[in-house]
Amino acid sequence: MTEDRLIELFRRIAKHPPTSLRVGIGDDAAVVRPAGAREDWLITTDLLLEDIDFKRGWSSPAQLGHKALAVNLSDLAAMGARPRLFFVSLGLPSECGVGWIRSFYRGMTTLGGRWQASLAGGDLSRSRSGILISIVAAGESTRRKVLLRSGASPGDLLCVTGTLGKAAAGMSLLEVGRVRGRSAAECEALAAHRTPEPRCEVGHWLARRGLATAAMDLSDGLSTDLRRLAAASGVGATIDATRLPVFAESAGWGCDPVRLALHGGEDFELLFAAPAPRLSQLMRRYPRSFPRVSIIGSVTGQRRIQWRPAPNAPLQSLEPLGWDHFR
Amino acid sequence: MTEDRLIELFRRIAKHPPTSLRVGIGDDAAVVRPAGAREDWLITTDLLLEDIDFKRGWSSPAQLGHKALAVNLSDLAAMGARPRLFFVSLGLPSECGVGWIRSFYRGMTTLGGRWQASLAGGDLSRSRSGILISIVAAGESTRRKVLLRSGASPGDLLCVTGTLGKAAAGMSLLEVGRVRGRSAAECEALAAHRTPEPRCEVGHWLARRGLATAAMDLSDGLSTDLRRLAAASGVGATIDATRLPVFAESAGWGCDPVRLALHGGEDFELLFAAPAPRLSQLMRRYPRSFPRVSIIGSVTGQRRIQWRPAPNAPLQSLEPLGWDHFR
C-alpha cells in the first residue's frame, strides 16, 4: 500500500462532491467556489509529526513554526492562490511550555505576515508522544485562475524553480549532528531544510498570466512528485540530469547532488509545464527578482517517467524513490 | 496555564485579521466572508489523540470516524451553519491497515452524508505513537445569520438541547471495562459517548429564525463551556440544578447524574441564550422531531457563574471542572 493508492481510495470514497467543490482530493489543495463569490477559495492541510517529519533538536520552535506554515503555503502557491488564513492544531508534550508556544507562533506569524496569511483558529491538546502539528491554510484565486496538476500535454516543457536537493543536503548535515553550518553552502542547505520559502509569488504570477498548463510543489522529491503530475495529466515525462538545477556544493560533504535533486524531498520549489512558445514568452516577462526557472525536460505521450543520466546516455526509467509515508 | 489563557494569547497574536475574516479565534468556528459571496463560510478544526481524547479499545474504527467528524460538525451546528466540506489528516501506527482506514472513513462519510458534508481532502502520515486525527470542517451560513458566543444579555434565559451527562455516563462504563451495555440505559450512554449526534438541525433552525442571542456547543462540560459563553458576552449566569436535563439512569451504575451534567464533557448538545419573550415564541414553533430544549437558568449582569443545587438552597459558585487539556 502506497500513499498514492490510499489517495485513490479516498477519491473513490468522496464520489459525490457538492457543487461548491470544483476540485477535491488529488491536487495540492481543494478548490471551493462559494455561491456568488468573485474568487475561488483553495484549502490545503498538512500534518507534521515529531520523529517522522521533523526532529525536535534540529530546529528552533520558531523555525518549526515557519516550516509548518511554509509547507501549507507552498501547496497554495502551487495552485496560484494568494494565502489568506490559516488554522493550527497542536498536540504538545508537557515540556513545551508557553515560551515554546510563543516562539512557534512567532515563526508562523512572521512568515504568514509576509504573505498576508492570518491566524484564524485552531485547536490545542496535550500529547503523550511528541509534538504534532496540523495546519490548514486557505487562499484566494486571482480571476478564478487556478493551476492544476492535470493540464500538461505531450510536447510541453517541464520547469522547476530554484535549486533541487538543497533541503535534503541540509538534512544530511543534521543527520550527522552538524546543526551549525561551517561554510556558506552548509548554512544555505540548513536554512533550506529548516525554513523553506514557499514560492507564492511565482505561483501567483504563473496562474494570473495563464502561462503554465500544470503545476505542483515539490514536497516528496521530483521522482515521486513528477509521477503524480504526469498521472493527473494522463501523460509521461522525460527529464535530463544535466539540466537539473542541482545543489553541487553538497558533494563537498559527501552527497550525490543529482540523486538528491531527483529523490530528496522538501525543496518546496514549483514544478510546472508549459508549451514551448508560451514558455519563451514567460521567460521574457519573468521578474528578475524571482527565483530562477530551469527547463529540466518535457512531457511525453507515453505514460512513462524516464530520465537521461548523461547527454548521450540512453533513457532510463525514473523510479519514485522520494518520500512515501506508507511504502 | 489553562486552555482559555492560551486561546487569549493566540487572539493577541492574530491581531490584524484580513477583511474577509468576520470572526476569528475564540468562537466555535471562524467566520469567513469571501468577496462577493452570498453566504458566510464557517471553518472549524478539532484534534483527537489516542489515549488523550479516546481509547482505541473503546470504539470501533467506524465509531471513531463518526465521532471525529461529529465534534467538528457540532462546532458548525453551534453557529447555525450547514455543513459542506471536511478535510481529514490522519497519523496512523503500522497496525492500522487498509481495513481500519476503510472502516474509519465509512463512519465519517456515513455521518457526513446525513448532513451533506463531503470529504474534500486531507493528509496521511505514519505515526510511531498512536492514532491521531485532525479534522477541518467548513459550512455555509443561511442569509448570513451566524450564532456567536458573544450576544447574550442580562435577563436572557439559558437553554440546552437533549440530555446532559449522558456521554460521561457512557465513558464511566468504558472505564470499568463495560464495552457492551446490559440495559437500554447503558446502551444509550455508550452510544452517546461513541457516536454523538451533532445538533445541526437545531443550530440551523435557531440561526435562521434569529431567536437566540448567543450559542455554543457543549464539548468540555457545562461548567467550563458556560463560563466561555458568559465571558464572550461579558455577562454572568445562574443555573438551577433542578432544571438540568440530567441522565438520571446513570445513578444505576454509581454515577452522580447532576455532577456529570455540570462537568461531564462530550455531550455535544447546544447551549443557547434567548430573551424570555422570544423564547416562548421559539418554544411554540420548535419542531417536535427535534431534541427537547430545557431552560436551565438565566444570564445575569454580574460576571459570576453560579448554580443553585436545590430549590431553596443559596447560590454557589460553579467552578469550571470540565475538561481542560492544559490545566
PDB file of N, CA, C and O in Angstrom, chain B residues 244-308:
ATOM      1  N   LEU B 244     -31.833  21.000  35.283  1.00  0.00           N
ATOM      2  CA  LEU B 244     -30.905  20.366  34.337  1.00  0.00           C
ATOM      3  C   LEU B 244     -31.504  19.074  33.782  1.00  0.00           C
ATOM      4  O   LEU B 244     -32.013  18.247  34.557  1.00  0.00           O
ATOM      5  N   PRO B 245     -31.438  18.868  32.483  1.00  0.00           N
ATOM      6  CA  PRO B 245     -31.928  17.600  31.900  1.00  0.00           C
ATOM      7  C   PRO B 245     -30.880  16.509  32.112  1.00  0.00           C
ATOM      8  O   PRO B 245     -30.159  16.149  31.192  1.00  0.00           O
ATOM      9  N   VAL B 246     -30.828  16.019  33.367  1.00  0.00           N
ATOM     10  CA  VAL B 246     -29.780  15.043  33.699  1.00  0.00           C
ATOM     11  C   VAL B 246     -30.135  13.662  33.156  1.00  0.00           C
ATOM     12  O   VAL B 246     -31.290  13.388  32.819  1.00  0.00           O
ATOM     13  N   PHE B 247     -29.128  12.811  33.098  1.00  0.00           N
ATOM     14  CA  PHE B 247     -29.350  11.424  32.683  1.00  0.00           C
ATOM     15  C   PHE B 247     -29.439  10.596  33.967  1.00  0.00           C
ATOM     16  O   PHE B 247     -28.455  10.029  34.433  1.00  0.00           O
ATOM     17  N   ALA B 248     -30.655  10.588  34.544  1.00  0.00           N
ATOM     18  CA  ALA B 248     -30.857  10.022  35.884  1.00  0.00           C
ATOM     19  C   ALA B 248     -30.473   8.548  35.964  1.00  0.00           C
ATOM     20  O   ALA B 248     -30.015   8.059  37.007  1.00  0.00           O
ATOM     21  N   GLU B 249     -30.627   7.815  34.836  1.00  0.00           N
ATOM     22  CA  GLU B 249     -30.359   6.377  34.837  1.00  0.00           C
ATOM     23  C   GLU B 249     -28.924   6.054  35.241  1.00  0.00           C
ATOM     24  O   GLU B 249     -28.638   4.946  35.692  1.00  0.00           O
ATOM     25  N   SER B 250     -27.994   7.012  35.065  1.00  0.00           N
ATOM     26  CA  SER B 250     -26.587   6.712  35.354  1.00  0.00           C
ATOM     27  C   SER B 250     -26.352   6.471  36.842  1.00  0.00           C
ATOM     28  O   SER B 250     -25.333   5.874  37.224  1.00  0.00           O
ATOM     29  N   ALA B 251     -27.316   6.919  37.710  1.00  0.00           N
ATOM     30  CA  ALA B 251     -27.201   6.611  39.142  1.00  0.00           C
ATOM     31  C   ALA B 251     -27.200   5.102  39.347  1.00  0.00           C
ATOM     32  O   ALA B 251     -26.606   4.595  40.296  1.00  0.00           O
ATOM     33  N   GLY B 252     -27.848   4.389  38.407  1.00  0.00           N
ATOM     34  CA  GLY B 252     -27.907   2.928  38.468  1.00  0.00           C
ATOM     35  C   GLY B 252     -26.530   2.278  38.414  1.00  0.00           C
ATOM     36  O   GLY B 252     -26.365   1.135  38.833  1.00  0.00           O
ATOM     37  N   TRP B 253     -25.532   2.922  37.850  1.00  0.00           N
ATOM     38  CA  TRP B 253     -24.174   2.342  37.877  1.00  0.00           C
ATOM     39  C   TRP B 253     -23.190   3.258  38.621  1.00  0.00           C
ATOM     40  O   TRP B 253     -22.011   3.340  38.310  1.00  0.00           O
ATOM     41  N   GLY B 254     -23.758   3.941  39.648  1.00  0.00           N
ATOM     42  CA  GLY B 254     -22.872   4.622  40.588  1.00  0.00           C
ATOM     43  C   GLY B 254     -22.463   6.038  40.238  1.00  0.00           C
ATOM     44  O   GLY B 254     -21.611   6.615  40.911  1.00  0.00           O
ATOM     45  N   CYS B 255     -23.058   6.605  39.161  1.00  0.00           N
ATOM     46  CA  CYS B 255     -22.694   7.974  38.805  1.00  0.00           C
ATOM     47  C   CYS B 255     -23.562   8.967  39.571  1.00  0.00           C
ATOM     48  O   CYS B 255     -24.644   8.627  40.061  1.00  0.00           O
ATOM     49  N   ASP B 256     -23.095  10.211  39.640  1.00  0.00           N
ATOM     50  CA  ASP B 256     -23.891  11.313  40.164  1.00  0.00           C
ATOM     51  C   ASP B 256     -24.401  12.098  38.950  1.00  0.00           C
ATOM     52  O   ASP B 256     -23.642  12.845  38.333  1.00  0.00           O
ATOM     53  N   PRO B 257     -25.689  11.909  38.588  1.00  0.00           N
ATOM     54  CA  PRO B 257     -26.171  12.497  37.330  1.00  0.00           C
ATOM     55  C   PRO B 257     -26.029  14.022  37.258  1.00  0.00           C
ATOM     56  O   PRO B 257     -25.736  14.561  36.187  1.00  0.00           O
ATOM     57  N   VAL B 258     -26.202  14.711  38.409  1.00  0.00           N
ATOM     58  CA  VAL B 258     -26.080  16.173  38.392  1.00  0.00           C
ATOM     59  C   VAL B 258     -24.625  16.581  38.156  1.00  0.00           C
ATOM     60  O   VAL B 258     -24.325  17.462  37.366  1.00  0.00           O
ATOM     61  N   ARG B 259     -23.736  15.889  38.828  1.00  0.00           N
ATOM     62  CA  ARG B 259     -22.311  16.187  38.656  1.00  0.00           C
ATOM     63  C   ARG B 259     -21.885  15.976  37.195  1.00  0.00           C
ATOM     64  O   ARG B 259     -21.168  16.797  36.611  1.00  0.00           O
ATOM     65  N   LEU B 260     -22.341  14.871  36.591  1.00  0.00           N
ATOM     66  CA  LEU B 260     -21.980  14.621  35.184  1.00  0.00           C
ATOM     67  C   LEU B 260     -22.614  15.663  34.261  1.00  0.00           C
ATOM     68  O   LEU B 260     -22.004  16.053  33.268  1.00  0.00           O
ATOM     69  N   ALA B 261     -23.829  16.105  34.591  1.00  0.00           N
ATOM     70  CA  ALA B 261     -24.481  17.121  33.750  1.00  0.00           C
ATOM     71  C   ALA B 261     -23.726  18.446  33.841  1.00  0.00           C
ATOM     72  O   ALA B 261     -23.642  19.197  32.864  1.00  0.00           O
ATOM     73  N   LEU B 262     -23.170  18.747  35.010  1.00  0.00           N
ATOM     74  CA  LEU B 262     -22.448  20.015  35.188  1.00  0.00           C
ATOM     75  C   LEU B 262     -21.039  19.968  34.594  1.00  0.00           C
ATOM     76  O   LEU B 262     -20.574  20.941  34.002  1.00  0.00           O
ATOM     77  N   HIS B 263     -20.357  18.843  34.803  1.00  0.00           N
ATOM     78  CA  HIS B 263     -18.927  18.831  34.488  1.00  0.00           C
ATOM     79  C   HIS B 263     -18.507  17.788  33.454  1.00  0.00           C
ATOM     80  O   HIS B 263     -17.364  17.811  32.996  1.00  0.00           O
ATOM     81  N   GLY B 264     -19.378  16.855  33.118  1.00  0.00           N
ATOM     82  CA  GLY B 264     -19.008  15.811  32.154  1.00  0.00           C
ATOM     83  C   GLY B 264     -18.937  16.420  30.761  1.00  0.00           C
ATOM     84  O   GLY B 264     -19.777  17.230  30.384  1.00  0.00           O
ATOM     85  N   GLY B 265     -17.961  16.051  29.994  1.00  0.00           N
ATOM     86  CA  GLY B 265     -17.812  16.641  28.661  1.00  0.00           C
ATOM     87  C   GLY B 265     -18.415  15.780  27.572  1.00  0.00           C
ATOM     88  O   GLY B 265     -19.017  14.732  27.841  1.00  0.00           O
ATOM     89  N   GLU B 266     -18.283  16.242  26.336  1.00  0.00           N
ATOM     90  CA  GLU B 266     -18.589  15.490  25.123  1.00  0.00           C
ATOM     91  C   GLU B 266     -20.064  15.182  24.899  1.00  0.00           C
ATOM     92  O   GLU B 266     -20.380  14.225  24.194  1.00  0.00           O
ATOM     93  N   ASP B 267     -20.947  15.975  25.494  1.00  0.00           N
ATOM     94  CA  ASP B 267     -22.357  15.752  25.165  1.00  0.00           C
ATOM     95  C   ASP B 267     -22.694  16.280  23.763  1.00  0.00           C
ATOM     96  O   ASP B 267     -23.613  15.779  23.118  1.00  0.00           O
ATOM     97  N   PHE B 268     -21.976  17.315  23.336  1.00  0.00           N
ATOM     98  CA  PHE B 268     -22.226  17.941  22.041  1.00  0.00           C
ATOM     99  C   PHE B 268     -23.674  18.378  21.856  1.00  0.00           C
ATOM    100  O   PHE B 268     -24.222  18.363  20.762  1.00  0.00           O
ATOM    101  N   GLU B 269     -24.292  18.747  22.990  1.00  0.00           N
ATOM    102  CA  GLU B 269     -25.589  19.411  22.918  1.00  0.00           C
ATOM    103  C   GLU B 269     -25.336  20.908  22.718  1.00  0.00           C
ATOM    104  O   GLU B 269     -24.196  21.375  22.850  1.00  0.00           O
ATOM    105  N   LEU B 270     -26.378  21.660  22.388  1.00  0.00           N
ATOM    106  CA  LEU B 270     -26.219  23.105  22.230  1.00  0.00           C
ATOM    107  C   LEU B 270     -26.656  23.828  23.492  1.00  0.00           C
ATOM    108  O   LEU B 270     -27.645  23.453  24.133  1.00  0.00           O
ATOM    109  N   LEU B 271     -25.896  24.845  23.843  1.00  0.00           N
ATOM    110  CA  LEU B 271     -26.240  25.775  24.915  1.00  0.00           C
ATOM    111  C   LEU B 271     -26.554  27.090  24.227  1.00  0.00           C
ATOM    112  O   LEU B 271     -25.763  27.549  23.400  1.00  0.00           O
ATOM    113  N   PHE B 272     -27.721  27.675  24.531  1.00  0.00           N
ATOM    114  CA  PHE B 272     -28.002  28.972  23.906  1.00  0.00           C
ATOM    115  C   PHE B 272     -28.784  29.872  24.843  1.00  0.00           C
ATOM    116  O   PHE B 272     -29.369  29.421  25.834  1.00  0.00           O
ATOM    117  N   ALA B 273     -28.746  31.158  24.530  1.00  0.00           N
ATOM    118  CA  ALA B 273     -29.447  32.162  25.324  1.00  0.00           C
ATOM    119  C   ALA B 273     -30.502  32.827  24.448  1.00  0.00           C
ATOM    120  O   ALA B 273     -30.315  32.979  23.243  1.00  0.00           O
ATOM    121  N   ALA B 274     -31.621  33.207  25.077  1.00  0.00           N
ATOM    122  CA  ALA B 274     -32.673  33.910  24.333  1.00  0.00           C
ATOM    123  C   ALA B 274     -33.473  34.747  25.328  1.00  0.00           C
ATOM    124  O   ALA B 274     -33.691  34.311  26.464  1.00  0.00           O
ATOM    125  N   PRO B 275     -33.918  35.934  24.916  1.00  0.00           N
ATOM    126  CA  PRO B 275     -34.782  36.725  25.795  1.00  0.00           C
ATOM    127  C   PRO B 275     -36.100  35.979  26.013  1.00  0.00           C
ATOM    128  O   PRO B 275     -36.581  35.295  25.095  1.00  0.00           O
ATOM    129  N   ALA B 276     -36.691  36.127  27.198  1.00  0.00           N
ATOM    130  CA  ALA B 276     -37.887  35.356  27.549  1.00  0.00           C
ATOM    131  C   ALA B 276     -39.021  35.466  26.523  1.00  0.00           C
ATOM    132  O   ALA B 276     -39.607  34.435  26.147  1.00  0.00           O
ATOM    133  N   PRO B 277     -39.358  36.664  26.012  1.00  0.00           N
ATOM    134  CA  PRO B 277     -40.480  36.726  25.065  1.00  0.00           C
ATOM    135  C   PRO B 277     -40.184  35.936  23.779  1.00  0.00           C
ATOM    136  O   PRO B 277     -41.040  35.205  23.266  1.00  0.00           O
ATOM    137  N   ARG B 278     -38.942  36.076  23.302  1.00  0.00           N
ATOM    138  CA  ARG B 278     -38.576  35.362  22.087  1.00  0.00           C
ATOM    139  C   ARG B 278     -38.548  33.855  22.333  1.00  0.00           C
ATOM    140  O   ARG B 278     -38.841  33.061  21.442  1.00  0.00           O
ATOM    141  N   LEU B 279     -38.202  33.478  23.556  1.00  0.00           N
ATOM    142  CA  LEU B 279     -38.098  32.059  23.866  1.00  0.00           C
ATOM    143  C   LEU B 279     -39.466  31.378  23.826  1.00  0.00           C
ATOM    144  O   LEU B 279     -39.600  30.244  23.364  1.00  0.00           O
ATOM    145  N   SER B 280     -40.502  32.098  24.275  1.00  0.00           N
ATOM    146  CA  SER B 280     -41.814  31.442  24.257  1.00  0.00           C
ATOM    147  C   SER B 280     -42.274  31.277  22.801  1.00  0.00           C
ATOM    148  O   SER B 280     -42.885  30.264  22.442  1.00  0.00           O
ATOM    149  N   GLN B 281     -41.931  32.251  21.971  1.00  0.00           N
ATOM    150  CA  GLN B 281     -42.213  32.137  20.528  1.00  0.00           C
ATOM    151  C   GLN B 281     -41.448  30.938  19.947  1.00  0.00           C
ATOM    152  O   GLN B 281     -41.996  30.125  19.193  1.00  0.00           O
ATOM    153  N   LEU B 282     -40.188  30.826  20.361  1.00  0.00           N
ATOM    154  CA  LEU B 282     -39.328  29.726  19.909  1.00  0.00           C
ATOM    155  C   LEU B 282     -39.939  28.382  20.309  1.00  0.00           C
ATOM    156  O   LEU B 282     -40.042  27.462  19.489  1.00  0.00           O
ATOM    157  N   MET B 283     -40.378  28.290  21.572  1.00  0.00           N
ATOM    158  CA  MET B 283     -40.905  27.019  22.066  1.00  0.00           C
ATOM    159  C   MET B 283     -42.178  26.624  21.310  1.00  0.00           C
ATOM    160  O   MET B 283     -42.417  25.447  21.077  1.00  0.00           O
ATOM    161  N   ARG B 284     -42.976  27.613  20.920  1.00  0.00           N
ATOM    162  CA  ARG B 284     -44.215  27.314  20.181  1.00  0.00           C
ATOM    163  C   ARG B 284     -43.909  26.716  18.815  1.00  0.00           C
ATOM    164  O   ARG B 284     -44.589  25.802  18.356  1.00  0.00           O
ATOM    165  N   ARG B 285     -42.876  27.283  18.154  1.00  0.00           N
ATOM    166  CA  ARG B 285     -42.590  26.835  16.781  1.00  0.00           C
ATOM    167  C   ARG B 285     -41.597  25.681  16.686  1.00  0.00           C
ATOM    168  O   ARG B 285     -41.382  25.144  15.601  1.00  0.00           O
ATOM    169  N   TYR B 286     -40.980  25.369  17.795  1.00  0.00           N
ATOM    170  CA  TYR B 286     -39.890  24.389  17.771  1.00  0.00           C
ATOM    171  C   TYR B 286     -40.401  23.025  17.292  1.00  0.00           C
ATOM    172  O   TYR B 286     -41.347  22.474  17.862  1.00  0.00           O
ATOM    173  N   PRO B 287     -39.795  22.461  16.244  1.00  0.00           N
ATOM    174  CA  PRO B 287     -40.310  21.196  15.694  1.00  0.00           C
ATOM    175  C   PRO B 287     -40.270  20.057  16.720  1.00  0.00           C
ATOM    176  O   PRO B 287     -39.303  19.919  17.452  1.00  0.00           O
ATOM    177  N   ARG B 288     -41.341  19.261  16.739  1.00  0.00           N
ATOM    178  CA  ARG B 288     -41.434  18.151  17.692  1.00  0.00           C
ATOM    179  C   ARG B 288     -40.373  17.087  17.444  1.00  0.00           C
ATOM    180  O   ARG B 288     -40.012  16.342  18.344  1.00  0.00           O
ATOM    181  N   SER B 289     -39.923  17.000  16.206  1.00  0.00           N
ATOM    182  CA  SER B 289     -38.944  15.954  15.880  1.00  0.00           C
ATOM    183  C   SER B 289     -37.544  16.294  16.398  1.00  0.00           C
ATOM    184  O   SER B 289     -36.667  15.431  16.417  1.00  0.00           O
ATOM    185  N   PHE B 290     -37.331  17.527  16.833  1.00  0.00           N
ATOM    186  CA  PHE B 290     -36.007  17.938  17.301  1.00  0.00           C
ATOM    187  C   PHE B 290     -35.807  17.491  18.750  1.00  0.00           C
ATOM    188  O   PHE B 290     -36.774  17.292  19.486  1.00  0.00           O
ATOM    189  N   PRO B 291     -34.541  17.370  19.193  1.00  0.00           N
ATOM    190  CA  PRO B 291     -34.297  17.048  20.604  1.00  0.00           C
ATOM    191  C   PRO B 291     -34.891  18.125  21.503  1.00  0.00           C
ATOM    192  O   PRO B 291     -34.876  19.305  21.155  1.00  0.00           O
ATOM    193  N   ARG B 292     -35.407  17.694  22.649  1.00  0.00           N
ATOM    194  CA  ARG B 292     -36.099  18.647  23.515  1.00  0.00           C
ATOM    195  C   ARG B 292     -35.150  19.741  24.018  1.00  0.00           C
ATOM    196  O   ARG B 292     -33.937  19.529  24.129  1.00  0.00           O
ATOM    197  N   VAL B 293     -35.738  20.893  24.332  1.00  0.00           N
ATOM    198  CA  VAL B 293     -34.992  22.030  24.863  1.00  0.00           C
ATOM    199  C   VAL B 293     -35.392  22.222  26.320  1.00  0.00           C
ATOM    200  O   VAL B 293     -36.574  22.160  26.654  1.00  0.00           O
ATOM    201  N   SER B 294     -34.404  22.422  27.202  1.00  0.00           N
ATOM    202  CA  SER B 294     -34.687  22.704  28.619  1.00  0.00           C
ATOM    203  C   SER B 294     -34.138  24.077  28.977  1.00  0.00           C
ATOM    204  O   SER B 294     -33.016  24.418  28.599  1.00  0.00           O
ATOM    205  N   ILE B 295     -34.942  24.847  29.727  1.00  0.00           N
ATOM    206  CA  ILE B 295     -34.462  26.120  30.268  1.00  0.00           C
ATOM    207  C   ILE B 295     -33.750  25.790  31.575  1.00  0.00           C
ATOM    208  O   ILE B 295     -34.345  25.202  32.482  1.00  0.00           O
ATOM    209  N   ILE B 296     -32.473  26.127  31.649  1.00  0.00           N
ATOM    210  CA  ILE B 296     -31.693  25.700  32.827  1.00  0.00           C
ATOM    211  C   ILE B 296     -31.274  26.858  33.729  1.00  0.00           C
ATOM    212  O   ILE B 296     -30.705  26.634  34.797  1.00  0.00           O
ATOM    213  N   GLY B 297     -31.525  28.093  33.319  1.00  0.00           N
ATOM    214  CA  GLY B 297     -31.107  29.215  34.154  1.00  0.00           C
ATOM    215  C   GLY B 297     -31.216  30.516  33.390  1.00  0.00           C
ATOM    216  O   GLY B 297     -31.944  30.596  32.400  1.00  0.00           O
ATOM    217  N   SER B 298     -30.475  31.516  33.852  1.00  0.00           N
ATOM    218  CA  SER B 298     -30.579  32.813  33.194  1.00  0.00           C
ATOM    219  C   SER B 298     -29.243  33.551  33.206  1.00  0.00           C
ATOM    220  O   SER B 298     -28.332  33.218  33.968  1.00  0.00           O
ATOM    221  N   VAL B 299     -29.176  34.537  32.337  1.00  0.00           N
ATOM    222  CA  VAL B 299     -27.983  35.372  32.198  1.00  0.00           C
ATOM    223  C   VAL B 299     -28.104  36.525  33.192  1.00  0.00           C
ATOM    224  O   VAL B 299     -29.184  37.090  33.365  1.00  0.00           O
ATOM    225  N   THR B 300     -26.989  36.844  33.857  1.00  0.00           N
ATOM    226  CA  THR B 300     -27.002  37.920  34.853  1.00  0.00           C
ATOM    227  C   THR B 300     -25.995  39.006  34.476  1.00  0.00           C
ATOM    228  O   THR B 300     -25.114  38.783  33.632  1.00  0.00           O
ATOM    229  N   GLY B 301     -26.144  40.160  35.142  1.00  0.00           N
ATOM    230  CA  GLY B 301     -25.240  41.269  34.856  1.00  0.00           C
ATOM    231  C   GLY B 301     -23.908  41.157  35.586  1.00  0.00           C
ATOM    232  O   GLY B 301     -22.909  41.721  35.154  1.00  0.00           O
ATOM    233  N   GLN B 302     -23.916  40.420  36.717  1.00  0.00           N
ATOM    234  CA  GLN B 302     -22.646  40.260  37.446  1.00  0.00           C
ATOM    235  C   GLN B 302     -21.838  39.158  36.781  1.00  0.00           C
ATOM    236  O   GLN B 302     -22.385  38.099  36.474  1.00  0.00           O
ATOM    237  N   ARG B 303     -20.541  39.389  36.633  1.00  0.00           N
ATOM    238  CA  ARG B 303     -19.742  38.412  35.885  1.00  0.00           C
ATOM    239  C   ARG B 303     -19.337  37.232  36.756  1.00  0.00           C
ATOM    240  O   ARG B 303     -18.153  36.985  36.966  1.00  0.00           O
ATOM    241  N   ARG B 304     -20.342  36.503  37.251  1.00  0.00           N
ATOM    242  CA  ARG B 304     -20.087  35.309  38.054  1.00  0.00           C
ATOM    243  C   ARG B 304     -20.910  34.164  37.507  1.00  0.00           C
ATOM    244  O   ARG B 304     -22.026  34.376  37.016  1.00  0.00           O
ATOM    245  N   ILE B 305     -20.369  32.960  37.631  1.00  0.00           N
ATOM    246  CA  ILE B 305     -21.118  31.775  37.202  1.00  0.00           C
ATOM    247  C   ILE B 305     -21.531  31.051  38.482  1.00  0.00           C
ATOM    248  O   ILE B 305     -20.685  30.590  39.242  1.00  0.00           O
ATOM    249  N   GLN B 306     -22.843  30.972  38.705  1.00  0.00           N
ATOM    250  CA  GLN B 306     -23.340  30.381  39.944  1.00  0.00           C
ATOM    251  C   GLN B 306     -24.384  29.311  39.658  1.00  0.00           C
ATOM    252  O   GLN B 306     -24.954  29.260  38.572  1.00  0.00           O
ATOM    253  N   TRP B 307     -24.615  28.475  40.642  1.00  0.00           N
ATOM    254  CA  TRP B 307     -25.684  27.484  40.494  1.00  0.00           C
ATOM    255  C   TRP B 307     -26.393  27.300  41.823  1.00  0.00           C
ATOM    256  O   TRP B 307     -25.837  27.562  42.887  1.00  0.00           O
ATOM    257  N   ARG B 308     -27.638  26.852  41.737  1.00  0.00           N
ATOM    258  CA  ARG B 308     -28.453  26.583  42.909  1.00  0.00           C
ATOM    259  C   ARG B 308     -28.646  25.065  42.972  1.00  0.00           C
ATOM    260  O   ARG B 308     -29.347  24.482  42.136  1.00  0.00           O
TER     261      ARG B 308
END
